[in-house]
C-alpha positions as a Markdown table, in Angstrom:
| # | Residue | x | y | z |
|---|---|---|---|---|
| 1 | Unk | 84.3 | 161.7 | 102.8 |
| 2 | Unk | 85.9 | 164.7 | 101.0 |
| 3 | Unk | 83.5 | 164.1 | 98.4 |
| 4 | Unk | 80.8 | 164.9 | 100.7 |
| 5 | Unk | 82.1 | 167.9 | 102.4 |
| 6 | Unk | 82.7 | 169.4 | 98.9 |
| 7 | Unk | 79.2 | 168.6 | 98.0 |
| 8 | Unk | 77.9 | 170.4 | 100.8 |
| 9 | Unk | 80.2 | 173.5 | 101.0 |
| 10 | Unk | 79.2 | 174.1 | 97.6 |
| 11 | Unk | 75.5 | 173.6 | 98.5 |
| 12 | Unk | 75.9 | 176.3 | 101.8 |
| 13 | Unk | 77.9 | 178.4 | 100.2 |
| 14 | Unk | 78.1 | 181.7 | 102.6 |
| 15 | Unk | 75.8 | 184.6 | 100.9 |
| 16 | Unk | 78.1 | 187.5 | 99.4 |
| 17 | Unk | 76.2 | 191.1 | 100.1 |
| 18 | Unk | 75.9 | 192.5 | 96.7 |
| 19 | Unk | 75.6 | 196.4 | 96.3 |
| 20 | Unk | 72.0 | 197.7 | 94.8 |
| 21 | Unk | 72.1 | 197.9 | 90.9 |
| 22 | Unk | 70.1 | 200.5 | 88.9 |
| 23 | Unk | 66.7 | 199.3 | 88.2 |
| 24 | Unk | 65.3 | 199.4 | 84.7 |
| 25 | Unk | 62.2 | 199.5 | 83.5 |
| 26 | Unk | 60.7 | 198.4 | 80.0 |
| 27 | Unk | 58.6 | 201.0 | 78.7 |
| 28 | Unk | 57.0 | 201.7 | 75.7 |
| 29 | Unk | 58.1 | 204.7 | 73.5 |
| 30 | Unk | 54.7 | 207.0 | 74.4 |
| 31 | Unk | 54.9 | 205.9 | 77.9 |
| 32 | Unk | 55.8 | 208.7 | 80.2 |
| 33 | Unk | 58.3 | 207.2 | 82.8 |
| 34 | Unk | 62.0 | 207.9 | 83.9 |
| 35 | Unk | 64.1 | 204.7 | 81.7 |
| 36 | Unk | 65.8 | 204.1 | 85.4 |
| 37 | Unk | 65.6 | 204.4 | 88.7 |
| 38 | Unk | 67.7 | 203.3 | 92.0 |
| 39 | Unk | 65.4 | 202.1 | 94.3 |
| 40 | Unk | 62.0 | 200.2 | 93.3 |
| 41 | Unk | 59.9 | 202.0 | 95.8 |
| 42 | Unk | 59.8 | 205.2 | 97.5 |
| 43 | Unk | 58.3 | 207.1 | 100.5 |
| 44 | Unk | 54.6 | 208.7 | 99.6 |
| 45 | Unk | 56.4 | 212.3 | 101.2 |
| 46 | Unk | 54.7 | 215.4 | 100.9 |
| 47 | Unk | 53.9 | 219.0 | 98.3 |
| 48 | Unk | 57.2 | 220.7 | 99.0 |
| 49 | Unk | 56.4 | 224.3 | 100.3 |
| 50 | Unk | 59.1 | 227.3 | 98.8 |
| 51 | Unk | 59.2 | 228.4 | 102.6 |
| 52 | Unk | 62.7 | 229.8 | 101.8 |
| 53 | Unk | 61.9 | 232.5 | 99.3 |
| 54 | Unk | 62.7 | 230.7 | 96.6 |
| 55 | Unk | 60.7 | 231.6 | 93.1 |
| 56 | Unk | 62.3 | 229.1 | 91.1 |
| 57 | Unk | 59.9 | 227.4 | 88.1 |
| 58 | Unk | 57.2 | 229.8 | 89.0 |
| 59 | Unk | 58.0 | 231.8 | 85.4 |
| 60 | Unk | 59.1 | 231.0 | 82.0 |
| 61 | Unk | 61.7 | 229.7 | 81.0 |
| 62 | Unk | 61.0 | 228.5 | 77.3 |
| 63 | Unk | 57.7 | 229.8 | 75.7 |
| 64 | Unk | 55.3 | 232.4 | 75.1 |
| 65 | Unk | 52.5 | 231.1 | 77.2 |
| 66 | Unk | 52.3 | 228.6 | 80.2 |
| 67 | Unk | 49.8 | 226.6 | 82.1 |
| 68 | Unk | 50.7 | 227.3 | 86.0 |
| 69 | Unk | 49.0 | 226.0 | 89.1 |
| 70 | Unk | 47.0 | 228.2 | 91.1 |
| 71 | Unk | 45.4 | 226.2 | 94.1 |
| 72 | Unk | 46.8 | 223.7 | 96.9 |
| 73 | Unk | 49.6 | 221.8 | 95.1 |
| 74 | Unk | 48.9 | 218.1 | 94.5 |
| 75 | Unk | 50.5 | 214.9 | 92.9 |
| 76 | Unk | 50.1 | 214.3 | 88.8 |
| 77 | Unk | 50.2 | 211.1 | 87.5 |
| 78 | Unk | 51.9 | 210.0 | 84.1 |
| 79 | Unk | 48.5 | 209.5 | 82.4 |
| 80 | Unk | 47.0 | 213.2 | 83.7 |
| 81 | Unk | 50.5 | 214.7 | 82.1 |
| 82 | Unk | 50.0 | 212.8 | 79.3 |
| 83 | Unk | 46.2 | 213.7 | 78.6 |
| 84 | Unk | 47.0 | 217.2 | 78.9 |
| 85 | Unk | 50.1 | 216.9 | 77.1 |
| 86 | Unk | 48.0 | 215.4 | 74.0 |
| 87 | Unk | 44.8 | 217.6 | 73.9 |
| 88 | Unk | 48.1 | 220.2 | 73.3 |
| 89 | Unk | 48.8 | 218.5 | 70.8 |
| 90 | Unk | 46.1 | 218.0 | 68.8 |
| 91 | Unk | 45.1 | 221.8 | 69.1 |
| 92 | Unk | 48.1 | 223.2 | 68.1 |
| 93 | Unk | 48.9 | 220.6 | 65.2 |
| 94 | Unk | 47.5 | 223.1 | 62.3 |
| 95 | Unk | 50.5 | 225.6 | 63.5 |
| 96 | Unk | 53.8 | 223.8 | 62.2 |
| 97 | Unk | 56.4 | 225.9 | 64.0 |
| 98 | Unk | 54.3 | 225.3 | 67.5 |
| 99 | Unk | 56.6 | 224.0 | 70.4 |
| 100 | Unk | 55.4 | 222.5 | 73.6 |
| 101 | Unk | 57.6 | 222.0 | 77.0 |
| 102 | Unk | 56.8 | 220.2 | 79.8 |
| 103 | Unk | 58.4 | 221.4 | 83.2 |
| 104 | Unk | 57.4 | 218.6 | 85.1 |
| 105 | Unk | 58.7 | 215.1 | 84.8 |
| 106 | Unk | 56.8 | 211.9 | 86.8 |
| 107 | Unk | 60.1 | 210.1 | 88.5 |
| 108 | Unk | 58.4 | 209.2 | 91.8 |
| 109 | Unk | 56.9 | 205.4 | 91.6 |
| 110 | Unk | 53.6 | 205.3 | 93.6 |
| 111 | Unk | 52.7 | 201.9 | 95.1 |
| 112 | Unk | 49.3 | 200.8 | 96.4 |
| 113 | Unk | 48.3 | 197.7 | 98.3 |
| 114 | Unk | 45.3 | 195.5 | 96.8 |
| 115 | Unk | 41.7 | 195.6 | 98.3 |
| 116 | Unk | 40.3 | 194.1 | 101.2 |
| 117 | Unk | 43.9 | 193.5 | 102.5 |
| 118 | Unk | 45.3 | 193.5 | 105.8 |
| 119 | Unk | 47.4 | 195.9 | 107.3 |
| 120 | Unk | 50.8 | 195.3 | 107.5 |
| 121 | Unk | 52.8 | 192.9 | 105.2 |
| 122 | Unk | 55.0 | 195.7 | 103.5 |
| 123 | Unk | 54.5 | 197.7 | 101.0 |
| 124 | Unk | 52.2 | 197.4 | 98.4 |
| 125 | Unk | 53.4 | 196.9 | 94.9 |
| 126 | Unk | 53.9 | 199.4 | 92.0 |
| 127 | Unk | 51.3 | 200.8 | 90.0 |
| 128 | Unk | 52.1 | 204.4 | 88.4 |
| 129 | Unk | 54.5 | 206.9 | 87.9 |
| 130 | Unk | 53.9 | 210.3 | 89.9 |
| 131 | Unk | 55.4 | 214.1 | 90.2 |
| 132 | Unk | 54.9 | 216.3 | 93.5 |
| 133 | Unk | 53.7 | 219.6 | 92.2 |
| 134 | Unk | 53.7 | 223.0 | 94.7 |
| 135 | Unk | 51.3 | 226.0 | 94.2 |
| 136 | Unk | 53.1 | 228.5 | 91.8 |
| 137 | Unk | 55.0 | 225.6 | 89.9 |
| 138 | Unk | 54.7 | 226.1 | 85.9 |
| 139 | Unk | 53.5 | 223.0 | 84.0 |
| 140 | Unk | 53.2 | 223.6 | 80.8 |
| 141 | Unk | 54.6 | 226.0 | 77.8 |
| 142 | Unk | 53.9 | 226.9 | 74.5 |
| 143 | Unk | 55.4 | 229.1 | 72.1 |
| 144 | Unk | 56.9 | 229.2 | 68.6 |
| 145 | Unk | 54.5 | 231.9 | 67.0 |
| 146 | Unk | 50.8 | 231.1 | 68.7 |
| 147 | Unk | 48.5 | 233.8 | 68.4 |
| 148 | Unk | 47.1 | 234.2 | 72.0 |
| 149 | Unk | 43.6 | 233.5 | 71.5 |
| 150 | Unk | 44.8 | 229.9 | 70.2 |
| 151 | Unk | 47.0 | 229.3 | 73.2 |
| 152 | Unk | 44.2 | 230.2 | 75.7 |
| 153 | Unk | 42.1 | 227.7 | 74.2 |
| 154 | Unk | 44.9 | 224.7 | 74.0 |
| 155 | Unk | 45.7 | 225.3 | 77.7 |
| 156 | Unk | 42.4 | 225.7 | 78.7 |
| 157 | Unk | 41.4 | 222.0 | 77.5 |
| 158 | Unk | 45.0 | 221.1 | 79.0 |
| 159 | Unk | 43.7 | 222.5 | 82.2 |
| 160 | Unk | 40.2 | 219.6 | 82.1 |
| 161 | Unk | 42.6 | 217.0 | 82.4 |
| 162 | Unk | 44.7 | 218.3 | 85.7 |
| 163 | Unk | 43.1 | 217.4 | 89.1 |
| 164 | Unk | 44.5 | 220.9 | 90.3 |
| 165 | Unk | 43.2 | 225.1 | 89.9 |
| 166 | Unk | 45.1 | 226.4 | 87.3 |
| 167 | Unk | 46.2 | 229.5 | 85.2 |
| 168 | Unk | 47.2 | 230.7 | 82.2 |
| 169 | Unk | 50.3 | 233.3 | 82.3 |
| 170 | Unk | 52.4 | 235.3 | 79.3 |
| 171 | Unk | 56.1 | 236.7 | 79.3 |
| 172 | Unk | 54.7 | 239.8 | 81.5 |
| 173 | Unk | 53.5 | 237.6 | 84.2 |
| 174 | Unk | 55.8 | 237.9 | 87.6 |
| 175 | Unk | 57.0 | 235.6 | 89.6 |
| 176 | Unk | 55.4 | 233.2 | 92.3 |
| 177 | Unk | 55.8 | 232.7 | 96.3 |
| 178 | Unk | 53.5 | 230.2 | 97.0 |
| 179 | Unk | 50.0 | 231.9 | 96.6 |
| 180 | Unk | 51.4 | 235.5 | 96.5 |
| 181 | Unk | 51.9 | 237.0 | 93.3 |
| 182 | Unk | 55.1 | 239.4 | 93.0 |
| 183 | Unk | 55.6 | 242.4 | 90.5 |
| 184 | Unk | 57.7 | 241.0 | 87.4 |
| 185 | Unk | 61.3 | 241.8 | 87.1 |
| 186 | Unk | 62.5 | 243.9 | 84.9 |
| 187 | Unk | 66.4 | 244.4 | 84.4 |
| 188 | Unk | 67.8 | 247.9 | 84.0 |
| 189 | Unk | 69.0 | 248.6 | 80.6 |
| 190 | Unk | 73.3 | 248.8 | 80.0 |
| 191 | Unk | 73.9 | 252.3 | 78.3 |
| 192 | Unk | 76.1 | 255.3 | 78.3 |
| 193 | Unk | 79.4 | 255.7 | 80.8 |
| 194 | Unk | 77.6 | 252.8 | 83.3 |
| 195 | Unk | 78.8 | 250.5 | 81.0 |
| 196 | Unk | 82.1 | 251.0 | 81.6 |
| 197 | Unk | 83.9 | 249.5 | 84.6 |
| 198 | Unk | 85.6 | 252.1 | 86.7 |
| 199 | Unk | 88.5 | 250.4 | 88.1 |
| 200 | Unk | 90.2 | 252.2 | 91.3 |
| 201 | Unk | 93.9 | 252.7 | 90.6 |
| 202 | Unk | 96.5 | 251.0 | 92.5 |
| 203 | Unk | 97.7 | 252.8 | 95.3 |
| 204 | Unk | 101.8 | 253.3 | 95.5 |
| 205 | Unk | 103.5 | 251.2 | 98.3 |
| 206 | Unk | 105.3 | 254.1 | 100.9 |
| 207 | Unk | 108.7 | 253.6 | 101.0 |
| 208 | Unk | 110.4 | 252.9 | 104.5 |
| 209 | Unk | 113.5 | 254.0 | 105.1 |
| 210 | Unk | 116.5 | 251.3 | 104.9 |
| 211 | Unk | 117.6 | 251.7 | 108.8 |
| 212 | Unk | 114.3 | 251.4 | 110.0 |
| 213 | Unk | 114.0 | 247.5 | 108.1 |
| 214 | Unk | 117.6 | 246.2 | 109.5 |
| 215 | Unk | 117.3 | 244.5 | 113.2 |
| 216 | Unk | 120.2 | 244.5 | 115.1 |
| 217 | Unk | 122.6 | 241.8 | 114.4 |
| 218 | Unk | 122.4 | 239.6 | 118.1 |
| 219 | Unk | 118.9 | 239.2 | 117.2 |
| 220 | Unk | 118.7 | 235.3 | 117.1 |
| 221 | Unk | 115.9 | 233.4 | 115.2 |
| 222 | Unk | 113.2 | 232.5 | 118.2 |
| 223 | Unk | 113.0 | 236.7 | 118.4 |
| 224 | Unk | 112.9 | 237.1 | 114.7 |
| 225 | Unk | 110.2 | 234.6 | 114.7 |
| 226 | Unk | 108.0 | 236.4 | 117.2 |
| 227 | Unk | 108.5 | 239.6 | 116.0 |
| 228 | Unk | 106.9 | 237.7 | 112.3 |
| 229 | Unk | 103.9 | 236.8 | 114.7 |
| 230 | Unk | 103.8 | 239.9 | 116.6 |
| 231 | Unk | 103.5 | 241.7 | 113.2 |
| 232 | Unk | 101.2 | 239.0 | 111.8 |
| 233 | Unk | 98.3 | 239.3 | 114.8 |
| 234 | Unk | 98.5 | 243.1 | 114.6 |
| 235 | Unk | 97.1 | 242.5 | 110.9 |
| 236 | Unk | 100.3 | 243.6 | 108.8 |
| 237 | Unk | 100.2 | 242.8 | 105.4 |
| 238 | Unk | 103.6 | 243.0 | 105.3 |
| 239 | Unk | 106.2 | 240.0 | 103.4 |
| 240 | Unk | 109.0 | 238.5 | 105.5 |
| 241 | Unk | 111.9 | 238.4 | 102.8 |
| 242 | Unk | 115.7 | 237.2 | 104.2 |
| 243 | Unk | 118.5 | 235.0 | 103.7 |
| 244 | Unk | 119.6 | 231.8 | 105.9 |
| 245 | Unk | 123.4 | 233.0 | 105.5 |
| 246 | Unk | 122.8 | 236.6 | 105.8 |
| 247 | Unk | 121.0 | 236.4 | 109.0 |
| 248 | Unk | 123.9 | 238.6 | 111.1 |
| 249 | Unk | 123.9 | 241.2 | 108.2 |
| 250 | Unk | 120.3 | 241.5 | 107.3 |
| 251 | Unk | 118.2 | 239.0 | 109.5 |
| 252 | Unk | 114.9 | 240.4 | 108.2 |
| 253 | Unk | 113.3 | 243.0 | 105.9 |
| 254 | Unk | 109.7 | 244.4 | 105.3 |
| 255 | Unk | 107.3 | 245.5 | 102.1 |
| 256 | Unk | 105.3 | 247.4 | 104.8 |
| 257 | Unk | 105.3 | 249.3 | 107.9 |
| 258 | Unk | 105.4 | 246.6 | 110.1 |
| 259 | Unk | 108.8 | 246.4 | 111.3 |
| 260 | Unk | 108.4 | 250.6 | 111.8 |
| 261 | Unk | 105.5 | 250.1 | 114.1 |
| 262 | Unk | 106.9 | 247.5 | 116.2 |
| 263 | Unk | 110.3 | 249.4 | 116.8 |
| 264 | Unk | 108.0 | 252.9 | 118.4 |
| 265 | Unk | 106.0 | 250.2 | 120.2 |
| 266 | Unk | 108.9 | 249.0 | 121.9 |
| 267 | Unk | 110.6 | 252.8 | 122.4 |
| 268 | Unk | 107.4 | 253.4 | 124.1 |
| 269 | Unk | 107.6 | 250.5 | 126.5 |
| 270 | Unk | 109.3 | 250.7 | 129.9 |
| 271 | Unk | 112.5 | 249.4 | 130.3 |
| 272 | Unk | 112.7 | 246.2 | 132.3 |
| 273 | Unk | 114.8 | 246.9 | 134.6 |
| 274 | Unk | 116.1 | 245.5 | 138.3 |
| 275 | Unk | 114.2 | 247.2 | 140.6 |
| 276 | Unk | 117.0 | 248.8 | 142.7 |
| 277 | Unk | 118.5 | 250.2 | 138.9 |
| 278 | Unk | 115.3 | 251.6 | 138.4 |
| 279 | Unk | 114.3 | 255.6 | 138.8 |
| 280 | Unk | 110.9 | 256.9 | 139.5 |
C-alpha cells in the first residue's frame, strides 16, 4: 500500500511556480535582432510623441551627415533597417575611413495571427523584429571624411528603402520638436576674466558678547530644550554646544545671535503676573 501511495505522490507531484527566465533567441550573425529578451511577446503600443519638450535624438551625435525622419512617425522592421543599412554600404565601400551608425535598434517583437483565422484564441505568434520611430528621430549617420555630394547620394538610396518621409541633415542642422524645426545651438565661447570663477568671500561670524550666551543657572533642561526649539522655528542657524556636568555653570552657549534675540524678546514681553500684583 505504501508502494502505491509513493507511486502516485510522485506522479501528482504539486506544480512549483517558477519565475520567468530570459528568453534567447538563435540568430544568425547578419541578422538584426536584440540576442535576448524577457518576455516573448509584447503590446503593439503606439509612435511615442516628445509632448514634453524633449529634443533628444533629433541631432547628431556621431557623424557628419544623417538620414532623419520628416513625416508621421511609423514602425521599421529589421529587414527595412537592414536594406538601408546595406545600400550604405555598398556606396560608401570605395571610401576606407567611411563610418556608419545606426540610432535605432529593432527590440520590439511583432506578432501576427495566420489568415482566415478566427478572432480570439490569443495572440498570434512571432514573426519579426520591429522599432517605434517618432517624427524628428535621427536614423542614420555617416561620417569619417565623406565629401557631401557622396553622402547625399548614399542616404538618398537609404531613404528608397524606409516606408517613412525623410531628410538629409549636416552638423549645422538644429534641433527637432516633433515637426517644428528650432534654430541650432550654439555654445558661447570660454575667454578672458569669464573664465575665471569669482568666488564671494566668506563673511566673519559677529562676535556676541560672553554674558549675553550664559542662561541663568536654575534653568533646568525641559526650558533649555525649548528655548533650542524656540530658536530652531525662528530659523537660527545657530549650534547648541554644552556640557552634561557643566549644566549649573554654563547650561548652554551659541555660534549666533540666537540666544541674543530670544533674551530682548522676552524683556519685551509682559510680566505674568497675579492680577491683584499687577499695575496698569
Amino acid at each position: 500500500m505504501s508502494l502505491i501511495l509513493s507511486s502516485l505522490r510522485a506522479i501528482f507531484k504539486p506544480y512549483a511556480s517558477v519565475p520567468h527566465p530570459t528568453i534567447t533567441f538563435s540568430r544568425a550573425r547578419s541578422q538584426l535582432a536584440p540576442r535576448r529578451v524577457r518576455y516573448r511577446k509584447s503590446h503593439k503600443g503606439r509612435i511615442p510623441i516628445p509632448t514634453g519638450g524633449s529634443t533628444k535624438g533629433t541631432t547628431l551625435a556621431f557623424g557628419d551627415y544623417g538620414l532623419r525622419v520628416r513625416g508621421e512617425g511609423m514602425r521599421l522592421t529589421a529587414k527595412q533597417l537592414q536594406a538601408a543599412e546595406v545600400v550604405i554600404k555598398r556606396k560608401l565601400k570605395i571610401i576606407k575611413t567611411s563610418q556608419i551608425w545606426m540610432r535605432v535598434f529593432p527590440d520590439l517583437p511583432v506578432c501576427v495571427k495566420g489568415n482566415e483565422t478566427r478572432m480570439g484564441k490569443g495572440k498570434g505568434s512571432f514573426e519579426y523584429w520591429a522599432c517605434r520611430v517618432p517624427t524628428g528621430r535621427v536614423v542614420f549617420e555617416i561620417g569619417g571624411g565623406i565629401r557631401e555630394e557622396i553622402a547625399r547620394d548614399a542616404l538618398r538610396l537609404a531613404a528608397t528603402k524606409l516606408p517613412v518621409l525623410t531628410e538629409f541633415i549636416s552638423r549645422s542642422a538644429g534641433p527637432k520638436l516633433g515637426a517644428i524645426d528650432l534654430p541650432p545651438v550654439t555654445p558661447k565661447p570660454i575667454t578672458g576674466a569669464s573664465y575665471k570663477i569669482v568666488r564671494k568671500p566668506l563673511q566673519p561670524i559677529s562676535v556676541i558678547d560672553q554674558e549675553a550666551l550664559k542662561v541663568p543657572a536654575e534653568t533646568n533642561a525641559n526650558s533649555i530644550m525649548c528655548l533650542y526649539l524656540r530658536c530652531m522655528r525662528r530659523g537660527s542657524s545657530g549650534v547648541i554646544s554644552y556640557k552634561r556636568n557643566s549644566i549649573k555653570s554654563n547650561p548652554l552657549e551659541f555660534s549666533s545671535g540666537a540666544i541674543s534675540r530670544e533674551v530682548e524678546a522676552r524683556n519685551r514681553r509682559p510680566s505674568r503676573l497675579p492680577i491683584s500684583q499687577r499695575v496698569d
